CSV table of C-alpha atoms and ligand atoms in Angstrom, one decimal:
chain,number,residue,atom,x,y,z
J,244,MET,CA,95.2,123.3,125.0
J,245,ASN,CA,96.7,126.0,123.3
J,246,THR,CA,100.3,127.5,124.2
J,247,GLN,CA,100.0,129.2,120.2
J,248,THR,CA,102.2,132.2,120.9
J,249,PRO,CA,101.3,135.6,119.4
J,250,GLN,CA,104.5,135.7,117.2
J,251,ALA,CA,103.4,132.0,116.2
J,252,ALA,CA,99.2,133.2,115.2
J,253,ALA,CA,101.1,135.7,113.1
J,254,ALA,CA,102.3,133.7,111.1
J,255,VAL,CA,99.9,131.6,109.6
J,256,SER,CA,97.2,133.9,110.3
J,257,ASP,CA,93.5,132.3,109.5
J,258,SER,CA,95.1,129.3,109.2
J,259,ASP,CA,95.8,128.1,113.1
J,260,ASP,CA,94.1,124.6,112.1
J,261,LEU,CA,96.9,123.9,109.8
J,262,LEU,CA,99.8,124.9,112.4
J,263,GLN,CA,98.3,122.4,114.8
J,264,ASP,CA,98.1,119.8,112.5
J,265,LEU,CA,101.8,120.3,112.1
J,266,VAL,CA,102.4,119.6,115.7
J,267,HIS,CA,100.1,116.8,115.7
J,268,ALA,CA,102.0,115.6,112.2
J,269,ASN,CA,105.1,115.9,114.6
J,270,HIS,CA,103.9,113.9,117.8
J,271,ILE,CA,102.1,111.2,115.0
J,272,LEU,CA,105.5,110.9,113.1
J,273,PHE,CA,107.2,110.2,116.6
J,274,ASP,CA,104.4,108.1,117.8
J,275,GLU,CA,104.5,105.7,115.2
J,276,GLY,CA,108.7,105.1,114.7
J,277,VAL,CA,108.8,107.5,111.5
J,278,LEU,CA,111.0,109.7,112.7
J,279,ASP,CA,113.2,109.4,115.9
J,280,ALA,CA,114.9,112.3,117.6
J,281,PHE,CA,115.7,113.1,113.7
J,282,GLY,CA,114.0,113.8,110.7
J,283,HIS,CA,111.0,116.5,110.4
J,284,VAL,CA,107.9,117.3,108.8
J,285,SER,CA,106.9,120.7,107.3
J,286,VAL,CA,103.5,122.2,105.3
J,287,ARG,CA,103.6,124.8,102.5
J,288,HIS,CA,102.5,128.3,103.8
J,289,PRO,CA,98.3,128.0,102.9
J,290,ASP,CA,98.3,131.9,102.2
J,291,ARG,CA,102.5,132.4,101.2
J,292,PRO,CA,103.0,129.5,98.3
J,293,ASP,CA,106.7,130.3,98.5
J,294,ARG,CA,106.9,129.5,101.7
J,295,PHE,CA,107.1,126.9,104.2
J,296,LEU,CA,106.3,125.8,108.1
J,297,LEU,CA,109.3,123.8,110.1
J,298,ALA,CA,109.4,123.5,113.4
J,299,ARG,CA,112.7,124.6,114.9
J,300,ASN,CA,115.7,122.3,115.6
J,301,MET,CA,114.5,119.7,118.0
J,302,ALA,CA,113.1,116.5,118.5
J,303,PRO,CA,110.0,116.4,116.8
J,304,GLY,CA,108.3,114.2,119.5
J,305,LEU,CA,108.7,117.7,121.9
J,306,VAL,CA,107.9,120.0,119.1
J,307,ARG,CA,104.8,122.8,119.6
J,308,ALA,CA,103.2,125.6,118.3
J,309,GLU,CA,105.2,128.3,119.1
J,310,ASP,CA,108.6,126.0,117.8
J,311,ILE,CA,107.5,126.5,114.1
J,312,ILE,CA,109.3,129.1,112.4
J,313,GLU,CA,108.0,130.3,109.0
J,314,PHE,CA,110.4,129.5,105.6
J,315,GLU,CA,111.5,131.0,102.2
J,316,LEU,CA,112.0,128.2,99.6
J,317,ASP,CA,115.8,128.7,99.6
J,318,GLY,CA,115.6,127.7,103.5
J,319,THR,CA,115.9,131.4,104.9
J,320,PRO,CA,114.0,131.4,107.7
J,321,VAL,CA,111.8,134.3,108.2
J,322,ASP,CA,110.7,134.5,111.7
J,323,ALA,CA,113.9,132.3,113.8
J,324,ASP,CA,114.6,135.2,116.4
J,325,GLY,CA,117.9,133.3,116.9
J,326,ARG,CA,116.6,129.8,117.0
J,327,LYS,CA,118.6,127.0,115.8
J,328,VAL,CA,117.2,125.6,112.3
J,329,TYR,CA,117.4,122.2,110.6
J,330,LEU,CA,120.4,121.9,108.6
J,331,GLU,CA,118.6,119.5,106.0
J,332,ARG,CA,115.7,122.8,105.8
J,333,PHE,CA,117.1,122.9,102.0
J,334,ILE,CA,114.5,119.0,101.6
J,335,HIS,CA,111.7,120.8,101.9
J,336,GLY,CA,112.6,124.3,100.1
J,337,GLU,CA,113.3,122.5,96.6
J,338,ILE,CA,111.1,120.4,97.2
J,339,TYR,CA,108.6,122.6,97.5
J,340,ARG,CA,110.1,125.2,94.2
J,341,ALA,CA,110.3,122.0,91.7
J,342,ARG,CA,106.7,121.1,92.8
J,343,PRO,CA,103.9,122.9,93.1
J,344,ASP,CA,101.5,120.1,93.7
J,345,VAL,CA,103.5,119.2,96.6
J,346,MET,CA,101.9,120.9,100.6
J,347,ALA,CA,103.5,118.7,102.5
J,348,VAL,CA,107.3,117.0,102.7
J,349,VAL,CA,107.7,114.7,105.3
J,350,HIS,CA,112.1,113.7,106.2
J,351,SER,CA,113.0,110.3,107.7
J,352,HIS,CA,115.5,107.7,108.3
J,353,SER,CA,112.7,105.6,108.4
J,354,PRO,CA,114.9,102.3,109.7
J,355,SER,CA,113.0,99.7,107.5
J,356,VAL,CA,113.3,101.8,104.5
J,357,VAL,CA,116.8,102.5,104.6
J,358,PRO,CA,117.9,98.6,103.2
J,359,PHE,CA,116.0,99.7,100.6
J,360,SER,CA,117.8,102.8,100.3
J,361,ALA,CA,121.4,101.0,100.1
J,362,VAL,CA,120.3,97.8,97.8
J,363,LYS,CA,120.0,99.3,94.5
J,364,SER,CA,119.5,95.7,93.0
J,365,THR,CA,115.6,95.8,95.1
J,366,PRO,CA,113.3,98.7,94.7
J,367,LEU,CA,111.2,99.6,97.2
J,368,ARG,CA,107.9,98.9,95.2
J,369,PRO,CA,104.2,99.0,96.1
J,370,MET,CA,103.2,95.3,97.1
J,371,CYS,CA,100.1,96.0,99.8
J,372,HIS,CA,97.3,98.2,98.6
J,373,MET,CA,97.8,100.6,101.6
J,374,SER,CA,100.6,101.5,100.0
J,375,GLY,CA,100.0,102.2,95.7
J,376,PHE,CA,101.5,106.2,96.3
J,377,ILE,CA,105.2,104.1,96.0
J,378,GLY,CA,103.6,104.2,92.1
J,379,GLU,CA,105.9,101.7,90.1
J,380,GLY,CA,108.7,102.6,92.6
J,381,ALA,CA,110.8,104.8,94.5
J,382,PRO,CA,114.0,106.5,93.3
J,383,ILE,CA,117.1,106.7,94.6
J,384,PHE,CA,118.9,109.7,95.4
J,385,GLU,CA,123.0,109.2,95.1
J,386,ILE,CA,124.6,112.1,96.6
J,387,ARG,CA,127.7,111.0,95.5
J,388,ASP,CA,126.5,111.6,91.8
J,389,VAL,CA,126.6,115.1,92.9
J,390,ALA,CA,129.2,115.5,95.4
J,391,GLY,CA,131.5,113.2,95.4
J,392,ASP,CA,132.8,110.2,98.6
J,393,ALA,CA,133.3,112.1,101.5
J,394,THR,CA,130.4,113.7,101.9
J,395,ASP,CA,128.5,113.1,105.7
J,396,LEU,CA,125.0,112.2,103.6
J,397,LEU,CA,122.8,115.0,104.7
J,398,ILE,CA,121.1,117.9,102.7
J,399,ARG,CA,123.0,120.8,103.9
J,400,ASN,CA,122.4,123.1,100.8
J,401,ALA,CA,120.1,124.1,98.1
J,402,PRO,CA,122.0,122.9,95.5
J,403,LEU,CA,121.9,119.4,97.4
J,404,GLY,CA,118.0,119.9,97.8
J,405,GLU,CA,117.2,121.0,94.0
J,406,SER,CA,119.6,117.8,93.2
J,407,LEU,CA,116.8,115.5,95.2
J,408,ALA,CA,113.9,117.3,94.0
J,409,HIS,CA,115.3,116.0,90.6
J,410,SER,CA,115.4,112.8,91.7
J,411,LEU,CA,112.4,112.6,93.2
J,412,GLY,CA,110.7,113.6,89.5
J,413,ASP,CA,107.3,112.9,89.4
J,414,ASN,CA,107.4,110.3,92.1
J,415,ASN,CA,105.8,110.7,95.7
J,416,VAL,CA,108.6,109.0,97.8
J,417,VAL,CA,112.2,109.3,97.1
J,418,LEU,CA,114.9,106.8,98.4
J,419,MET,CA,118.7,108.7,100.2
J,420,ARG,CA,121.3,105.9,99.8
J,421,GLY,CA,122.1,105.2,103.2
J,422,HIS,CA,120.2,108.0,105.0
J,423,GLY,CA,116.5,107.6,104.5
J,424,ALA,CA,113.8,108.8,102.8
J,425,THR,CA,111.7,111.7,102.2
J,426,VAL,CA,107.7,111.7,101.3
J,427,THR,CA,105.4,114.2,99.5
J,428,GLY,CA,102.0,114.6,100.0
J,429,PRO,CA,99.1,117.3,98.1
J,430,THR,CA,98.1,117.6,102.2
J,431,LEU,CA,99.5,117.6,105.3
J,432,LYS,CA,97.5,114.6,106.7
J,433,GLN,CA,98.3,112.3,103.0
J,434,ALA,CA,102.5,113.2,103.9
J,435,VAL,CA,101.9,111.8,107.1
J,436,TYR,CA,100.0,108.5,106.2
J,437,ARG,CA,102.4,108.0,103.3
J,438,ALA,CA,105.3,108.1,105.6
J,439,VAL,CA,103.7,105.8,108.5
J,440,TYR,CA,103.0,103.3,105.2
J,441,VAL,CA,106.0,103.4,103.2
J,442,GLU,CA,108.4,102.2,106.5
J,443,VAL,CA,104.7,99.3,106.7
J,444,ASN,CA,105.7,98.7,102.7
J,445,ALA,CA,109.2,98.2,103.4
J,446,ARG,CA,108.8,95.5,106.4
J,447,LEU,CA,106.0,94.1,104.3
J,448,GLN,CA,108.8,93.8,101.3
J,449,ALA,CA,111.7,92.8,103.2
J,450,ASP,CA,109.1,89.6,104.9
J,451,ALA,CA,107.5,88.5,101.1
J,452,LEU,CA,111.3,88.7,99.6
J,453,ARG,CA,112.1,85.6,102.0
J,454,LEU,CA,109.7,83.9,100.9
J,455,GLY,CA,110.0,84.4,97.3
J,456,PRO,CA,109.5,86.3,94.2
J,457,VAL,CA,106.7,89.4,95.1
J,458,GLU,CA,104.0,90.0,92.9
J,459,TYR,CA,104.0,94.0,93.4
J,460,LEU,CA,101.1,96.6,92.1
J,461,THR,CA,100.9,97.0,89.2
J,462,PRO,CA,100.6,100.6,87.9
J,463,GLY,CA,97.1,101.0,87.6
J,464,GLU,CA,96.6,98.8,90.6
J,465,ALA,CA,98.9,101.3,92.3
J,466,LYS,CA,96.8,104.3,91.3
J,467,THR,CA,93.5,103.0,92.1
J,468,ALA,CA,94.1,102.0,95.4
J,469,MET,CA,95.9,105.0,96.2
J,470,GLU,CA,93.0,107.2,95.3
J,471,MET,CA,90.6,104.4,97.6
J,472,ILE,CA,92.6,104.5,100.4
J,473,GLU,CA,93.3,108.3,100.4
J,474,GLY,CA,90.3,109.2,100.6
J,475,GLN,CA,90.0,107.7,103.7
J,476,VAL,CA,92.8,109.5,105.2
J,477,GLU,CA,90.7,111.1,107.9
J,478,ARG,CA,90.6,107.7,109.5
J,479,PRO,CA,93.6,107.2,110.5
J,480,TRP,CA,94.4,110.5,111.1
J,481,GLN,CA,91.7,111.0,114.1
J,482,LEU,CA,93.5,107.5,115.7
J,483,TRP,CA,96.7,108.9,115.2
J,484,LYS,CA,96.3,111.9,117.0
J,485,GLN,CA,94.0,110.9,119.4
J,486,ARG,CA,96.7,108.3,120.8
J,487,ALA,CA,99.6,111.5,120.3
J,488,GLN,CA,97.1,113.5,122.4
J,489,ALA,CA,96.6,111.0,124.8
J,490,ARG,CA,100.4,110.6,125.3
J,491,ARG,CA,101.6,114.4,126.0
X,578,MN,MN1,118.7,113.4,107.2
């Protein structure tokens, strides 16, 4: 099935595959329970590192190629043509600006992760070999530190996006207190993998904490395990993609 419009095709020139993969990523993250009607996934433009691709304001499970819009890093849409854009697009642009190594970003309200954003005494840490990308633990972005105690908790402008990117630092995951998480990757497939497995890790960690003190991965184990498992990212991607396609 190819529903791509000439306009969307022009936006990514030779990179039709990446555009299609971004559509698949939207569907996968919905099917795997990471995104629901809210949340979004973007990829840095393959030919223009100062731009990124993100769907128009809509439920991720319904995204098609013609719904993808190109954005400047400051959140300005290049080819929206009157289409409504996501309020929290600044999450993506400001992380791409701060982190040249990041090629894809997932912002979710991943249900098992949200509790770790609100319980600051129990950091989210890697507790199994599938989630080494969490490294030494996910930092928490506290919006009150930069915007006071009466916000809607959303990243609704570029300065808030910049503050979030600062909290992310060199990590792959940043939690957002009372809101959700933002996950980054050096490829779209790795970002999707990480967004799925940060949810799994949070569920497992909460389960483990009920049993007793948890033995977490050391920083060395986290790094080694991450390199091992993410070298095989094609395997879950193909599975999740096929399942997502079969459902549509
Ligand atoms: Mn959000």
